[in-house]
Amino acid sequence: MENWVPLLIAIFSLLSILFLLGVPVAFSFLFTNMVFAFIFWGGAAFSQMILGIYRSIAMFSLVPLPLFILMGEIIFLYEMALNMMDTLDKWIGRIPGRLSLMAVAGGVLFATLSGSSMASTAMLGQTLLPEMEKKGYKPQMTLGPIMGSGCLAGMMPLSALGIITATLAQISVGDFLITIIGPGLLMAVIYALYIIIRAVLQPDLAPRYDVEKVPLTTKIWLAIKYILPLTSIIIAIIAIITTGVATPSEAAAVGALICFILAFAYKGVRIDILKKAVVVTLKVTVMMFIILSGATGFSEILAYTGATQNLVELVTHLNLPPMGILIVMQLVLIVLGTFLESLAIMMITIPIYMPIIKTLGFDPFWFCAIFLINMELATISPPYGLVLFTMKGVAPHHTMTDVFKASIPFNILDAFALALVMAFPQIALFLPHLMKH
Amino acid sequence: MMDRFLKGLEAGVGRVNQVFVFIGSLFLIGTMVTTNLDLFMRFVFHAPIMGMNEITELFLLYLTFLGTAWVYHDDAHVVVDVLLYNLVEGRRKNLLILQNHIIVGIISLVLVYYGTATTIDYIVRDVRNPTILETPIAIAIGIIPIGAFVLLLEVLIKSLRILRGREG
């Protein structure tokens, strides 16, 4: 279409107005699709919309999404995560910022089993915050590390956002889940270094305390009992995917089944817990799938107007080197992240960004890994990051200002990790290349 | 009179949601079971169950539309409550919420009407998926108007609550 610019402005204006009015994201997309589908094709378009909704949800590649969320819920509600944190506590010695580092270690472990940053933050907050405050830790060393580490859930293999990113970008979900391991671990290392340095420079923020000595045999037994089974699940899932034994969807199903068996072995069949886990999973899944169906239709509308193709041409003709364009794209995401929800940003930008990335010749897996770091940054960026509100919910005695202030260093650390992965693509691409060879 | 109608509608839709959530939960567990079963049969007996993936895909679609109205009832859909939603208070906020319900109502109305029409059309023409099971597409898309209809009722309840001066 020749008049794609006014059309693009009209489409985004309507979507933005609906967002601002507080219409749920999923319905904002659906309403925008309906309005413009009607303008372009008339009433007949609605029948196609029905088929579009069906095709965007009835996809076998989406199976990991509900099953990974279910795994996280089972692990959380059966208190397996709590036991894991207790065991971790026995292993970490008397080091500066001990409890904050525990948040990072626990964040990595729990991240591999839960796909949700909010669930991970809630779990870390509930288990660690009371103890941190009892030991005299200040908000900078309590709230910040918990929020940062909670966000690692999006950067580890069972990431729900990761699956959606790969699905929208039309790249292999399995390969992408392997790609994000490197950047996820990098973020954890950066957080740990920051915590140690800050605890050494400002010891009053995280006072040192004596740690109860636990015999090595007890520590080993607890690790075998509470950490080994959970880590085995994640290793099994990754191994199943990478060796080609099963697809990511099948691996997720195996993981969920093992999780159920493990939970029953620990605490027996608890109908109340199972019911709660299934219901919560169902709720999150419905919410995500409806958004997904709306966003898929939205990208089709954008493609029809010619906006996607023209934007690609426009960007590639800019007097900027490809890396410059990539940086601009990331800056746009950072700005959007300050006031929009990660899911909404993904749905709006991926259909536009992916063709540009392919035209510029960048590796789509690497780009999606960078994109995901940016989305995790969005979840802890003030004032509207969802993790900030989760943290406030777990720590109601802290003000929202405390939460915002504590999140800022971790925003900077995330931006640093983002820059590192952009500068050194091998951080993301090393593992998938290794697996293939 | 109106209050009695609203209470009856709330109770009725609440019961439908309960049944739908129960079935949706079964489909969720079913997704795990069918996928594992298919993998097991393929891995152990080299005999995958034909069309199992297709059934799993149907589970995903069904659980989504069985749960849509319930998620809306619980206000669990993601909302970007950045500006207006947080700035306005009292009567103005209620009007804003009512307007949002109307938008969702229009969407559900379109989905009910065109979903039903498309489903009937696909039944009449016996359009099937070009897959092993050759499932009629109407079986899949038929859940969309059903879910959207319950959503429409949920929207009606929430709107009436606001108009009656009760919490929206």
PDB file of C-alpha atoms in Angstrom, chain A residues 189-400:
ATOM      1  CA  VAL A 189      27.758 -13.652  37.287  1.00  0.00           C
ATOM      2  CA  ILE A 190      27.451  -9.871  36.835  1.00  0.00           C
ATOM      3  CA  TYR A 191      24.900  -9.694  39.684  1.00  0.00           C
ATOM      4  CA  ALA A 192      27.132 -11.799  41.953  1.00  0.00           C
ATOM      5  CA  LEU A 193      30.206  -9.643  41.257  1.00  0.00           C
ATOM      6  CA  TYR A 194      28.212  -6.472  41.882  1.00  0.00           C
ATOM      7  CA  ILE A 195      26.885  -7.807  45.197  1.00  0.00           C
ATOM      8  CA  ILE A 196      30.340  -8.865  46.425  1.00  0.00           C
ATOM      9  CA  ILE A 197      31.946  -5.549  45.412  1.00  0.00           C
ATOM     10  CA  ARG A 198      29.158  -3.497  46.994  1.00  0.00           C
ATOM     11  CA  ALA A 199      29.178  -5.586  50.187  1.00  0.00           C
ATOM     12  CA  VAL A 200      32.942  -5.133  50.494  1.00  0.00           C
ATOM     13  CA  LEU A 201      32.823  -1.373  49.815  1.00  0.00           C
ATOM     14  CA  GLN A 202      29.736  -0.705  51.975  1.00  0.00           C
ATOM     15  CA  PRO A 203      29.678  -3.446  54.632  1.00  0.00           C
ATOM     16  CA  ASP A 204      26.828  -1.744  56.496  1.00  0.00           C
ATOM     17  CA  LEU A 205      24.478  -2.599  53.597  1.00  0.00           C
ATOM     18  CA  ALA A 206      24.978  -6.331  54.182  1.00  0.00           C
ATOM     19  CA  PRO A 207      26.455  -6.946  57.640  1.00  0.00           C
ATOM     20  CA  ARG A 208      28.505 -10.102  58.021  1.00  0.00           C
ATOM     21  CA  TYR A 209      27.259 -12.692  60.486  1.00  0.00           C
ATOM     22  CA  ASP A 210      28.374 -16.066  61.809  1.00  0.00           C
ATOM     23  CA  VAL A 211      27.062 -19.046  59.924  1.00  0.00           C
ATOM     24  CA  GLU A 212      26.097 -22.220  61.738  1.00  0.00           C
ATOM     25  CA  LYS A 213      28.528 -25.008  60.854  1.00  0.00           C
ATOM     26  CA  VAL A 214      26.909 -27.963  59.157  1.00  0.00           C
ATOM     27  CA  PRO A 215      28.757 -31.290  58.723  1.00  0.00           C
ATOM     28  CA  LEU A 216      29.749 -32.032  55.129  1.00  0.00           C
ATOM     29  CA  THR A 217      27.846 -35.326  55.129  1.00  0.00           C
ATOM     30  CA  THR A 218      24.617 -33.499  56.063  1.00  0.00           C
ATOM     31  CA  LYS A 219      25.203 -30.939  53.322  1.00  0.00           C
ATOM     32  CA  ILE A 220      25.817 -33.660  50.731  1.00  0.00           C
ATOM     33  CA  TRP A 221      22.738 -35.606  51.835  1.00  0.00           C
ATOM     34  CA  LEU A 222      20.532 -32.498  51.637  1.00  0.00           C
ATOM     35  CA  ALA A 223      21.913 -31.641  48.191  1.00  0.00           C
ATOM     36  CA  ILE A 224      21.175 -35.178  46.987  1.00  0.00           C
ATOM     37  CA  LYS A 225      17.694 -34.999  48.448  1.00  0.00           C
ATOM     38  CA  TYR A 226      16.600 -31.504  47.423  1.00  0.00           C
ATOM     39  CA  ILE A 227      18.878 -30.083  44.725  1.00  0.00           C
ATOM     40  CA  LEU A 228      19.973 -33.080  42.668  1.00  0.00           C
ATOM     41  CA  PRO A 229      16.464 -34.272  41.648  1.00  0.00           C
ATOM     42  CA  LEU A 230      15.424 -30.812  40.506  1.00  0.00           C
ATOM     43  CA  THR A 231      18.623 -30.136  38.594  1.00  0.00           C
ATOM     44  CA  SER A 232      18.341 -33.610  37.057  1.00  0.00           C
ATOM     45  CA  ILE A 233      14.967 -32.632  35.601  1.00  0.00           C
ATOM     46  CA  ILE A 234      16.364 -29.601  33.853  1.00  0.00           C
ATOM     47  CA  ILE A 235      19.451 -31.477  32.639  1.00  0.00           C
ATOM     48  CA  ALA A 236      17.178 -34.255  31.343  1.00  0.00           C
ATOM     49  CA  ILE A 237      14.965 -31.741  29.520  1.00  0.00           C
ATOM     50  CA  ILE A 238      17.921 -30.001  27.879  1.00  0.00           C
ATOM     51  CA  ALA A 239      19.525 -33.352  27.003  1.00  0.00           C
ATOM     52  CA  ILE A 240      16.290 -34.679  25.487  1.00  0.00           C
ATOM     53  CA  ILE A 241      15.936 -31.575  23.328  1.00  0.00           C
ATOM     54  CA  THR A 242      19.558 -31.298  22.233  1.00  0.00           C
ATOM     55  CA  THR A 243      20.050 -34.982  21.433  1.00  0.00           C
ATOM     56  CA  GLY A 244      16.965 -34.934  19.265  1.00  0.00           C
ATOM     57  CA  VAL A 245      15.188 -37.656  21.268  1.00  0.00           C
ATOM     58  CA  ALA A 246      12.163 -35.420  21.578  1.00  0.00           C
ATOM     59  CA  THR A 247      10.862 -32.022  20.580  1.00  0.00           C
ATOM     60  CA  PRO A 248      10.752 -29.183  23.172  1.00  0.00           C
ATOM     61  CA  SER A 249       7.005 -29.845  23.543  1.00  0.00           C
ATOM     62  CA  GLU A 250       7.599 -33.513  24.355  1.00  0.00           C
ATOM     63  CA  ALA A 251      10.516 -32.661  26.640  1.00  0.00           C
ATOM     64  CA  ALA A 252       8.257 -30.245  28.539  1.00  0.00           C
ATOM     65  CA  ALA A 253       5.672 -32.992  28.964  1.00  0.00           C
ATOM     66  CA  VAL A 254       8.322 -35.382  30.290  1.00  0.00           C
ATOM     67  CA  GLY A 255       9.633 -32.705  32.651  1.00  0.00           C
ATOM     68  CA  ALA A 256       6.153 -31.960  33.973  1.00  0.00           C
ATOM     69  CA  LEU A 257       5.458 -35.659  34.518  1.00  0.00           C
ATOM     70  CA  ILE A 258       8.737 -36.161  36.407  1.00  0.00           C
ATOM     71  CA  CYS A 259       7.923 -33.080  38.468  1.00  0.00           C
ATOM     72  CA  PHE A 260       4.583 -34.601  39.473  1.00  0.00           C
ATOM     73  CA  ILE A 261       6.254 -37.899  40.418  1.00  0.00           C
ATOM     74  CA  LEU A 262       8.911 -36.060  42.441  1.00  0.00           C
ATOM     75  CA  ALA A 263       6.314 -33.948  44.224  1.00  0.00           C
ATOM     76  CA  PHE A 264       4.294 -37.051  45.124  1.00  0.00           C
ATOM     77  CA  ALA A 265       7.466 -38.725  46.408  1.00  0.00           C
ATOM     78  CA  TYR A 266       8.193 -35.772  48.712  1.00  0.00           C
ATOM     79  CA  LYS A 267       4.734 -35.057  50.082  1.00  0.00           C
ATOM     80  CA  GLY A 268       2.302 -37.544  48.612  1.00  0.00           C
ATOM     81  CA  VAL A 269      -0.709 -36.757  46.445  1.00  0.00           C
ATOM     82  CA  ARG A 270      -2.167 -33.460  47.702  1.00  0.00           C
ATOM     83  CA  ILE A 271      -5.359 -32.731  45.809  1.00  0.00           C
ATOM     84  CA  ASP A 272      -5.602 -29.181  47.209  1.00  0.00           C
ATOM     85  CA  ILE A 273      -2.115 -28.283  45.940  1.00  0.00           C
ATOM     86  CA  LEU A 274      -2.633 -30.001  42.596  1.00  0.00           C
ATOM     87  CA  LYS A 275      -5.919 -28.196  42.083  1.00  0.00           C
ATOM     88  CA  LYS A 276      -4.327 -24.834  42.853  1.00  0.00           C
ATOM     89  CA  ALA A 277      -1.341 -25.507  40.568  1.00  0.00           C
ATOM     90  CA  VAL A 278      -3.557 -26.529  37.647  1.00  0.00           C
ATOM     91  CA  VAL A 279      -5.953 -23.612  38.108  1.00  0.00           C
ATOM     92  CA  VAL A 280      -3.148 -21.011  38.296  1.00  0.00           C
ATOM     93  CA  THR A 281      -1.478 -22.538  35.240  1.00  0.00           C
ATOM     94  CA  LEU A 282      -4.757 -22.516  33.346  1.00  0.00           C
ATOM     95  CA  LYS A 283      -5.297 -18.856  34.167  1.00  0.00           C
ATOM     96  CA  VAL A 284      -1.831 -17.766  32.997  1.00  0.00           C
ATOM     97  CA  THR A 285      -2.060 -19.948  29.881  1.00  0.00           C
ATOM     98  CA  VAL A 286      -5.447 -18.556  28.846  1.00  0.00           C
ATOM     99  CA  MET A 287      -4.199 -15.010  29.363  1.00  0.00           C
ATOM    100  CA  MET A 288      -1.037 -15.613  27.292  1.00  0.00           C
ATOM    101  CA  PHE A 289      -2.758 -17.545  24.492  1.00  0.00           C
ATOM    102  CA  ILE A 290      -5.446 -14.904  24.002  1.00  0.00           C
ATOM    103  CA  ILE A 291      -2.753 -12.228  23.734  1.00  0.00           C
ATOM    104  CA  LEU A 292      -0.859 -14.450  21.317  1.00  0.00           C
ATOM    105  CA  SER A 293      -3.894 -14.885  19.080  1.00  0.00           C
ATOM    106  CA  GLY A 294      -4.491 -11.116  19.048  1.00  0.00           C
ATOM    107  CA  ALA A 295      -0.863 -10.363  18.311  1.00  0.00           C
ATOM    108  CA  THR A 296      -0.677 -12.879  15.473  1.00  0.00           C
ATOM    109  CA  GLY A 297      -3.618 -11.182  13.777  1.00  0.00           C
ATOM    110  CA  PHE A 298      -1.975  -7.818  14.436  1.00  0.00           C
ATOM    111  CA  SER A 299       1.207  -8.834  12.603  1.00  0.00           C
ATOM    112  CA  GLU A 300      -0.935 -10.015   9.660  1.00  0.00           C
ATOM    113  CA  ILE A 301      -2.646  -6.623   9.535  1.00  0.00           C
ATOM    114  CA  LEU A 302       0.733  -4.875   9.618  1.00  0.00           C
ATOM    115  CA  ALA A 303       2.017  -7.100   6.827  1.00  0.00           C
ATOM    116  CA  TYR A 304      -1.074  -6.375   4.700  1.00  0.00           C
ATOM    117  CA  THR A 305      -0.657  -2.601   4.992  1.00  0.00           C
ATOM    118  CA  GLY A 306       2.885  -2.992   3.710  1.00  0.00           C
ATOM    119  CA  ALA A 307       4.159  -1.296   6.867  1.00  0.00           C
ATOM    120  CA  THR A 308       6.455  -4.175   7.791  1.00  0.00           C
ATOM    121  CA  GLN A 309       8.098  -4.302   4.353  1.00  0.00           C
ATOM    122  CA  ASN A 310       8.371  -0.534   4.043  1.00  0.00           C
ATOM    123  CA  LEU A 311       9.825  -0.150   7.531  1.00  0.00           C
ATOM    124  CA  VAL A 312      12.455  -2.741   6.633  1.00  0.00           C
ATOM    125  CA  GLU A 313      13.339  -0.795   3.485  1.00  0.00           C
ATOM    126  CA  LEU A 314      13.375   2.476   5.397  1.00  0.00           C
ATOM    127  CA  VAL A 315      15.675   1.155   8.102  1.00  0.00           C
ATOM    128  CA  THR A 316      18.058  -0.529   5.670  1.00  0.00           C
ATOM    129  CA  HIS A 317      18.398   2.717   3.697  1.00  0.00           C
ATOM    130  CA  LEU A 318      19.295   4.727   6.806  1.00  0.00           C
ATOM    131  CA  ASN A 319      22.826   6.100   6.909  1.00  0.00           C
ATOM    132  CA  LEU A 320      23.647   3.932   9.874  1.00  0.00           C
ATOM    133  CA  PRO A 321      25.809   0.826  10.131  1.00  0.00           C
ATOM    134  CA  PRO A 322      23.840  -2.363  10.965  1.00  0.00           C
ATOM    135  CA  MET A 323      25.109  -2.257  14.564  1.00  0.00           C
ATOM    136  CA  GLY A 324      23.897   1.352  14.833  1.00  0.00           C
ATOM    137  CA  ILE A 325      20.426   0.258  13.714  1.00  0.00           C
ATOM    138  CA  LEU A 326      20.516  -2.576  16.237  1.00  0.00           C
ATOM    139  CA  ILE A 327      21.413  -0.136  19.017  1.00  0.00           C
ATOM    140  CA  VAL A 328      18.553   2.191  18.011  1.00  0.00           C
ATOM    141  CA  MET A 329      16.183  -0.801  18.079  1.00  0.00           C
ATOM    142  CA  GLN A 330      17.326  -1.682  21.594  1.00  0.00           C
ATOM    143  CA  LEU A 331      16.930   1.912  22.774  1.00  0.00           C
ATOM    144  CA  VAL A 332      13.345   1.912  21.485  1.00  0.00           C
ATOM    145  CA  LEU A 333      12.706  -1.287  23.469  1.00  0.00           C
ATOM    146  CA  ILE A 334      14.224   0.205  26.624  1.00  0.00           C
ATOM    147  CA  VAL A 335      11.962   3.263  26.324  1.00  0.00           C
ATOM    148  CA  LEU A 336       8.891   1.085  25.676  1.00  0.00           C
ATOM    149  CA  GLY A 337       9.892  -1.086  28.634  1.00  0.00           C
ATOM    150  CA  THR A 338       9.499   1.789  31.064  1.00  0.00           C
ATOM    151  CA  PHE A 339       5.744   1.977  30.533  1.00  0.00           C
ATOM    152  CA  LEU A 340       4.626  -1.142  28.659  1.00  0.00           C
ATOM    153  CA  GLU A 341       4.318  -4.759  29.733  1.00  0.00           C
ATOM    154  CA  SER A 342       6.945  -7.154  28.256  1.00  0.00           C
ATOM    155  CA  LEU A 343       4.339  -9.299  26.517  1.00  0.00           C
ATOM    156  CA  ALA A 344       2.772  -6.275  24.833  1.00  0.00           C
ATOM    157  CA  ILE A 345       6.179  -4.997  23.665  1.00  0.00           C
ATOM    158  CA  MET A 346       7.024  -8.398  22.236  1.00  0.00           C
ATOM    159  CA  MET A 347       3.750  -8.647  20.376  1.00  0.00           C
ATOM    160  CA  ILE A 348       4.120  -5.182  18.872  1.00  0.00           C
ATOM    161  CA  THR A 349       7.804  -5.167  17.988  1.00  0.00           C
ATOM    162  CA  ILE A 350       8.816  -8.719  16.996  1.00  0.00           C
ATOM    163  CA  PRO A 351       6.729  -8.752  13.783  1.00  0.00           C
ATOM    164  CA  ILE A 352       8.428  -5.491  12.770  1.00  0.00           C
ATOM    165  CA  TYR A 353      11.925  -6.221  14.067  1.00  0.00           C
ATOM    166  CA  MET A 354      12.446  -9.742  12.739  1.00  0.00           C
ATOM    167  CA  PRO A 355      12.301  -8.889   9.011  1.00  0.00           C
ATOM    168  CA  ILE A 356      14.759  -6.015   9.661  1.00  0.00           C
ATOM    169  CA  ILE A 357      17.133  -8.338  11.511  1.00  0.00           C
ATOM    170  CA  LYS A 358      17.015 -10.885   8.691  1.00  0.00           C
ATOM    171  CA  THR A 359      17.625  -8.167   6.072  1.00  0.00           C
ATOM    172  CA  LEU A 360      20.590  -6.813   8.049  1.00  0.00           C
ATOM    173  CA  GLY A 361      22.034 -10.335   8.144  1.00  0.00           C
ATOM    174  CA  PHE A 362      22.110 -10.739  11.922  1.00  0.00           C
ATOM    175  CA  ASP A 363      21.715 -14.138  13.557  1.00  0.00           C
ATOM    176  CA  PRO A 364      18.029 -14.337  14.635  1.00  0.00           C
ATOM    177  CA  PHE A 365      18.869 -16.465  17.706  1.00  0.00           C
ATOM    178  CA  TRP A 366      21.430 -13.941  18.900  1.00  0.00           C
ATOM    179  CA  PHE A 367      19.030 -11.074  18.292  1.00  0.00           C
ATOM    180  CA  CYS A 368      16.213 -12.813  20.162  1.00  0.00           C
ATOM    181  CA  ALA A 369      18.553 -13.437  23.111  1.00  0.00           C
ATOM    182  CA  ILE A 370      19.360  -9.701  23.214  1.00  0.00           C
ATOM    183  CA  PHE A 371      15.670  -8.948  22.855  1.00  0.00           C
ATOM    184  CA  LEU A 372      14.846 -11.182  25.804  1.00  0.00           C
ATOM    185  CA  ILE A 373      17.451  -9.491  28.054  1.00  0.00           C
ATOM    186  CA  ASN A 374      15.765  -6.223  27.125  1.00  0.00           C
ATOM    187  CA  MET A 375      12.382  -7.653  28.064  1.00  0.00           C
ATOM    188  CA  GLU A 376      13.731  -8.767  31.446  1.00  0.00           C
ATOM    189  CA  LEU A 377      15.077  -5.252  31.859  1.00  0.00           C
ATOM    190  CA  ALA A 378      11.548  -4.009  31.123  1.00  0.00           C
ATOM    191  CA  THR A 379      10.076  -6.160  33.898  1.00  0.00           C
ATOM    192  CA  ILE A 380      12.243  -4.426  36.527  1.00  0.00           C
ATOM    193  CA  SER A 381      12.337  -0.932  35.032  1.00  0.00           C
ATOM    194  CA  PRO A 382      10.391   1.715  36.977  1.00  0.00           C
ATOM    195  CA  PRO A 383       7.677   2.747  37.075  1.00  0.00           C
ATOM    196  CA  TYR A 384       5.581  -0.060  35.557  1.00  0.00           C
ATOM    197  CA  GLY A 385       7.704  -3.219  35.573  1.00  0.00           C
ATOM    198  CA  LEU A 386       5.576  -6.155  36.740  1.00  0.00           C
ATOM    199  CA  VAL A 387       8.319  -7.581  38.940  1.00  0.00           C
ATOM    200  CA  LEU A 388       8.427  -4.291  40.875  1.00  0.00           C
ATOM    201  CA  PHE A 389       4.792  -4.769  41.844  1.00  0.00           C
ATOM    202  CA  THR A 390       5.397  -8.420  42.696  1.00  0.00           C
ATOM    203  CA  MET A 391       8.226  -7.322  44.985  1.00  0.00           C
ATOM    204  CA  LYS A 392       6.015  -4.730  46.628  1.00  0.00           C
ATOM    205  CA  GLY A 393       3.413  -7.453  47.172  1.00  0.00           C
ATOM    206  CA  VAL A 394       5.968  -9.677  48.901  1.00  0.00           C
ATOM    207  CA  ALA A 395       7.439  -6.770  50.888  1.00  0.00           C
ATOM    208  CA  PRO A 396       4.415  -4.585  51.762  1.00  0.00           C
ATOM    209  CA  HIS A 397       6.319  -2.790  54.542  1.00  0.00           C
ATOM    210  CA  HIS A 398       8.625  -1.207  51.942  1.00  0.00           C
ATOM    211  CA  THR A 399       7.509   1.835  49.956  1.00  0.00           C
ATOM    212  CA  MET A 400       7.285   1.752  46.182  1.00  0.00           C
TER     213      MET A 400
END
